[in-house]
Short mmCIF file of C-alpha atoms in Angstrom, two decimals:
data_model
loop_
_atom_site.label_atom_id
_atom_site.label_comp_id
_atom_site.label_asym_id
_atom_site.label_seq_id
_atom_site.Cartn_x
_atom_site.Cartn_y
_atom_site.Cartn_z
CA MET A 1074 76.38 155.79 68.34
CA SER A 1075 73.72 158.19 68.88
CA PRO A 1076 73.84 160.89 71.63
CA GLU A 1077 72.80 160.07 75.28
CA VAL A 1078 69.07 160.13 76.05
CA ALA A 1079 68.02 160.65 79.43
CA VAL A 1080 64.67 158.66 80.26
CA SER A 1081 62.51 159.46 83.46
CA ALA A 1082 60.58 156.99 84.88
CA GLU A 1083 57.34 158.97 84.33
CA LYS A 1084 58.24 158.76 81.16
CA ALA A 1085 59.30 155.22 80.35
CA SER A 1086 55.61 154.16 79.49
CA ALA A 1087 54.31 150.85 81.15
CA ALA A 1088 55.78 148.56 78.12
CA GLY A 1089 55.01 145.30 79.22
CA PRO A 1090 56.44 141.91 80.55
CA LEU A 1091 60.66 142.38 81.32
CA LEU A 1092 63.07 139.67 80.68
CA VAL A 1093 66.44 139.79 81.49
CA VAL A 1094 69.33 137.43 80.31
CA SER A 1095 71.68 137.04 83.08
CA ALA A 1096 74.83 134.97 82.64
CA HIS A 1097 75.62 134.93 86.30
CA ALA A 1098 73.25 135.15 89.59
CA GLY A 1099 74.96 138.31 90.59
CA ASP A 1100 74.79 140.24 87.25
CA PHE A 1101 71.15 141.05 87.11
CA VAL A 1102 71.07 142.97 90.69
CA TRP A 1103 74.20 145.48 89.74
CA ARG A 1104 73.43 146.04 86.04
CA ALA A 1105 69.92 145.85 85.95
CA ALA A 1106 67.90 146.06 89.20
CA GLY A 1107 66.64 149.76 88.60
CA ALA A 1108 64.71 148.72 85.98
CA ILE A 1109 63.27 145.47 86.99
CA ALA A 1110 62.10 147.41 90.19
CA LEU A 1111 60.80 150.06 87.87
CA ALA A 1112 58.76 147.31 86.12
CA ALA A 1113 57.58 146.00 88.77
CA SER A 1114 56.48 149.46 90.44
CA ARG A 1115 54.45 149.93 87.04
CA GLY A 1116 52.79 146.43 87.52
CA ASP A 1117 54.37 144.79 84.66
CA ARG A 1118 56.05 141.45 84.90
CA ALA A 1119 59.38 141.12 85.39
CA LYS A 1120 61.72 137.96 84.95
CA VAL A 1121 65.31 137.11 85.13
CA VAL A 1122 66.86 133.86 83.63
CA CYS A 1123 70.18 133.43 85.45
CA LEU A 1124 71.98 130.91 82.38
CA SER A 1125 74.47 130.20 85.64
CA TYR A 1126 75.29 130.45 89.13
CA GLY A 1127 78.40 132.55 89.20
CA GLU A 1128 79.73 129.31 91.11
CA ARG A 1129 83.10 129.44 89.71
CA GLY A 1130 84.33 132.66 88.77
CA GLU A 1131 82.38 134.81 90.82
CA SER A 1132 82.18 133.36 93.98
CA ALA A 1133 85.96 133.37 95.45
CA ARG A 1134 84.76 134.14 98.92
CA ALA A 1135 82.83 130.94 99.23
CA TRP A 1136 85.74 128.95 97.83
CA ARG A 1137 88.11 130.22 100.18
CA GLU A 1138 85.96 129.40 102.91
CA GLY A 1139 85.97 125.66 102.03
CA LYS A 1140 82.52 124.95 100.33
CA GLY A 1141 82.23 122.64 98.01
CA LEU A 1142 80.69 123.27 94.53
CA ASP A 1143 76.72 122.20 95.21
CA GLU A 1144 77.10 124.24 98.28
CA ILE A 1145 78.39 127.40 96.72
CA LYS A 1146 75.37 126.82 93.83
CA ALA A 1147 73.13 127.07 96.57
CA VAL A 1148 74.23 129.78 98.43
CA ARG A 1149 74.21 131.83 95.29
CA ARG A 1150 70.75 130.40 94.18
CA ALA A 1151 69.56 131.67 97.78
CA GLU A 1152 70.82 134.93 97.18
CA ALA A 1153 69.84 135.44 93.66
CA GLU A 1154 66.04 134.36 95.22
CA ALA A 1155 66.35 136.73 97.69
CA ALA A 1156 67.25 139.73 95.26
CA ALA A 1157 64.61 138.73 92.38
CA ALA A 1158 61.92 138.95 95.50
CA GLU A 1159 63.39 142.14 96.82
CA LEU A 1160 62.79 143.58 93.12
CA GLY A 1161 59.74 142.16 92.69
CA ALA A 1162 60.72 139.84 90.13
CA ASP A 1163 60.23 135.54 88.86
CA ILE A 1164 63.54 133.96 88.42
CA GLU A 1165 64.85 130.82 86.63
CA PHE A 1166 67.89 129.14 86.72
CA LEU A 1167 69.51 127.08 83.76
CA ASP A 1168 72.48 126.22 85.70
CA ALA A 1169 74.31 125.50 82.55
CA GLY A 1170 77.76 126.22 84.35
CA ASP A 1171 80.34 129.24 84.29
CA TYR A 1172 83.73 130.02 83.64
CA PRO A 1173 83.23 128.92 80.65
CA LEU A 1174 79.62 129.66 80.06
CA PRO A 1175 79.24 126.88 77.28
CA GLU A 1176 77.20 127.98 74.10
CA SER A 1177 74.96 125.07 72.59
CA PRO A 1178 71.83 124.69 70.59
CA GLU A 1179 70.39 122.89 73.71
CA LEU A 1180 70.76 125.93 75.79
CA VAL A 1181 69.76 128.31 73.22
CA ASP A 1182 66.36 126.37 72.90
CA ARG A 1183 65.82 126.35 76.16
CA LEU A 1184 65.93 130.41 75.75
CA VAL A 1185 63.70 130.17 73.42
CA ARG A 1186 61.16 128.29 74.94
CA VAL A 1187 61.61 131.10 77.98
CA TYR A 1188 60.87 133.65 75.27
CA ARG A 1189 57.71 131.91 73.84
CA ASP A 1190 56.21 131.41 77.34
CA PHE A 1191 56.99 134.96 78.89
CA GLU A 1192 56.81 137.03 75.75
CA PRO A 1193 58.40 139.71 76.55
CA ALA A 1194 58.00 143.41 75.95
CA VAL A 1195 61.81 144.34 76.54
CA VAL A 1196 64.62 142.27 77.00
CA LEU A 1197 67.81 143.11 78.74
CA THR A 1198 71.14 141.22 78.84
CA HIS A 1199 74.85 141.81 78.42
CA PRO A 1200 76.69 143.74 76.17
CA PRO A 1201 78.44 141.73 72.85
CA ALA A 1202 82.16 142.85 74.19
CA ASP A 1203 84.00 141.90 77.59
CA PRO A 1204 87.23 140.71 77.28
CA TYR A 1205 87.66 140.24 81.03
CA ASN A 1206 85.04 137.55 80.95
CA GLY A 1207 83.80 135.34 77.83
CA ASP A 1208 80.75 134.48 79.92
CA HIS A 1209 78.55 137.74 79.64
CA PRO A 1210 79.12 137.91 75.57
CA ALA A 1211 78.06 134.18 75.15
CA ALA A 1212 75.22 135.03 77.19
CA ALA A 1213 74.21 137.96 75.11
CA ARG A 1214 75.02 135.82 71.81
CA MET A 1215 72.54 133.11 73.21
CA ALA A 1216 69.71 135.53 74.28
CA LEU A 1217 70.01 137.63 70.54
CA GLN A 1218 70.04 133.91 68.66
CA ALA A 1219 67.10 132.92 70.82
CA ARG A 1220 65.19 135.85 70.30
CA VAL A 1221 65.17 135.31 66.53
CA LEU A 1222 64.50 131.77 66.45
CA ALA A 1223 61.43 132.45 68.61
CA GLN A 1224 59.97 134.85 66.10
CA ALA A 1225 60.33 131.79 63.37
CA ILE A 1226 56.74 130.52 63.11
CA GLY A 1227 58.25 127.05 62.03
CA TYR A 1228 60.56 126.83 64.91
CA ASP A 1229 59.50 124.05 67.23
CA ALA A 1230 58.55 124.92 70.46
CA PRO A 1231 55.45 125.62 72.67
CA GLY A 1232 53.81 129.24 72.11
CA GLU A 1233 53.24 131.85 69.69
CA PRO A 1234 55.88 133.46 67.69
CA LEU A 1235 57.66 136.25 69.32
CA GLY A 1236 57.00 139.88 68.51
CA ALA A 1237 60.13 142.16 68.15
CA PRO A 1238 60.64 143.03 71.76
CA PRO A 1239 63.42 146.16 71.87
CA VAL A 1240 66.95 144.52 73.43
CA PHE A 1241 69.09 146.88 75.60
CA PHE A 1242 72.38 146.31 76.92
CA PHE A 1243 73.19 146.82 80.50
CA GLU A 1244 76.04 148.26 81.55
CA PRO A 1245 78.96 146.04 82.02
CA HIS A 1246 81.62 146.26 84.78
CA GLN A 1247 84.62 148.04 82.83
CA PRO A 1248 82.31 149.54 80.37
CA GLU A 1249 85.68 151.78 78.76
CA GLN A 1250 87.28 148.45 77.61
CA CYS A 1251 83.97 146.47 76.39
CA ASP A 1252 83.74 149.70 73.94
CA PHE A 1253 80.00 150.89 75.73
CA LYS A 1254 78.63 153.84 75.20
CA PRO A 1255 75.42 154.40 76.91
CA ASP A 1256 72.56 156.02 74.47
CA VAL A 1257 69.93 155.68 76.99
CA LEU A 1258 69.97 156.57 80.66
CA LEU A 1259 67.45 155.26 82.84
CA ASP A 1260 65.85 157.20 86.04
CA ILE A 1261 66.13 154.69 88.76
CA THR A 1262 65.85 157.48 91.98
CA PRO A 1263 62.63 156.20 92.94
CA VAL A 1264 63.44 152.38 93.55
CA PHE A 1265 67.23 153.15 93.82
CA ASP A 1266 66.69 151.78 97.87
CA ARG A 1267 65.52 148.67 96.12
CA LYS A 1268 68.36 148.03 94.07
CA ARG A 1269 70.46 148.75 96.96
CA LYS A 1270 68.87 146.35 99.50
CA ALA A 1271 68.83 143.41 96.25
CA MET A 1272 72.77 144.37 95.91
CA GLU A 1273 73.07 143.78 99.75
CA CYS A 1274 71.64 140.00 99.24
CA LEU A 1275 74.54 139.27 97.59
CA PRO A 1276 76.63 139.14 100.52
CA ALA A 1277 79.24 136.72 98.34
CA GLN A 1278 79.81 140.00 96.20
CA ARG A 1279 79.75 142.35 99.14
CA HIS A 1280 83.02 144.42 97.06
CA MET A 1281 80.30 145.29 94.42
CA TRP A 1282 77.56 146.93 96.68
CA ASP A 1283 79.43 150.53 96.86
CA TYR A 1284 80.94 150.64 93.38
CA TYR A 1285 77.51 150.21 91.76
CA THR A 1286 76.17 152.75 94.11
CA ASP A 1287 78.59 155.24 92.85
CA LEU A 1288 77.96 154.07 89.47
CA ALA A 1289 74.49 154.91 89.88
CA ARG A 1290 75.26 158.45 91.20
CA ARG A 1291 77.64 159.00 88.70
CA ARG A 1292 75.18 158.22 85.70
CA GLY A 1293 72.35 160.48 87.35
CA VAL A 1294 74.58 163.32 86.88
CA GLN A 1295 75.13 162.95 83.35
CA LEU A 1296 71.12 161.67 83.14
CA LYS A 1297 70.32 165.38 84.44
CA ARG A 1298 73.01 167.16 82.29
CA ASN A 1299 71.32 165.02 79.38
CA ALA A 1300 67.56 165.65 80.28
CA GLY A 1301 67.67 169.73 79.93
CA PRO A 1302 67.09 172.66 82.54
CA ASN A 1303 64.57 172.94 85.05
CA LEU A 1304 62.85 169.89 85.16
CA GLY A 1305 62.78 169.00 88.88
CA LEU A 1306 64.97 166.22 89.24
CA ALA A 1307 66.23 165.84 92.17
CA HIS A 1308 69.91 166.18 93.31
CA ASP A 1309 70.49 162.92 94.10
CA THR A 1310 69.06 161.39 90.97
CA MET A 1311 70.56 157.81 90.34
CA ALA A 1312 70.44 156.39 87.03
CA GLU A 1313 71.57 153.00 85.26
CA ALA A 1314 73.27 153.15 81.31
CA TYR A 1315 71.85 151.20 78.92
CA VAL A 1316 72.74 150.57 74.99
CA ARG A 1317 69.85 150.00 72.72
CA LEU A 1318 70.53 147.23 69.84
CA TYR A 1319 67.66 147.96 67.42
CA PRO A 1320 65.86 151.29 65.98
CA GLN A 1321 63.43 152.87 68.27
CA THR A 1322 60.11 153.43 66.35
CA THR A 1323 58.05 156.20 66.96
CA ASP A 1324 56.06 158.72 65.26
CA VAL A 1325 57.44 161.65 67.27
CA LEU A 1326 60.92 162.71 68.06
CA ALA A 1327 61.83 163.27 71.02
#
């Protein structure tokens, strides 16, 4: 893995539409809300696809309160919609179920159609390893397979063949156990307040709010350390960590 690279909001050029493939209704908020808010602030379209609501495995509080499955789905949908609105993103729910999230050709095909319709310039999703939650790597595998199929001119789906949008894996909850070593650090300082507000749209997982605030602060310290001296970065720099899957193409090494 290459050394960590710090990417500031100012240096991150407007890449175009941003697509986030999220296993559960809350994952995109904890792990990629800063990137989503930055895209929206640049005027780029941002879309989140939630494969499930996280109704079975990530809604313990609602189950303990005696809510039923349909009610829990409705609650988690409303929370995720509010969070996406706070970030400036569109959101779509495929309601594929969780714990387990089933992998199927039908679900991959639905993602292919999302790719073809939305034409993302950048894709964010889960890393391919997570021993704590099999839904996350399942989502990653389907997101990557759909990206490849969407590029095939002969694949039977509406729209033009997809180009080759770069894919970034966002940070899992237990990075050390998921072999996650970031090589991109994204400065989300200008939009962190929006990320925090989006997190607070998810009271079903209130215990995550401070955890991901503290994580953003730690990643911000690492960003400053890797950005070089005297760049005028804020003392309270906040960041998100990513791993880039495919090589960067460039005519300048920087």
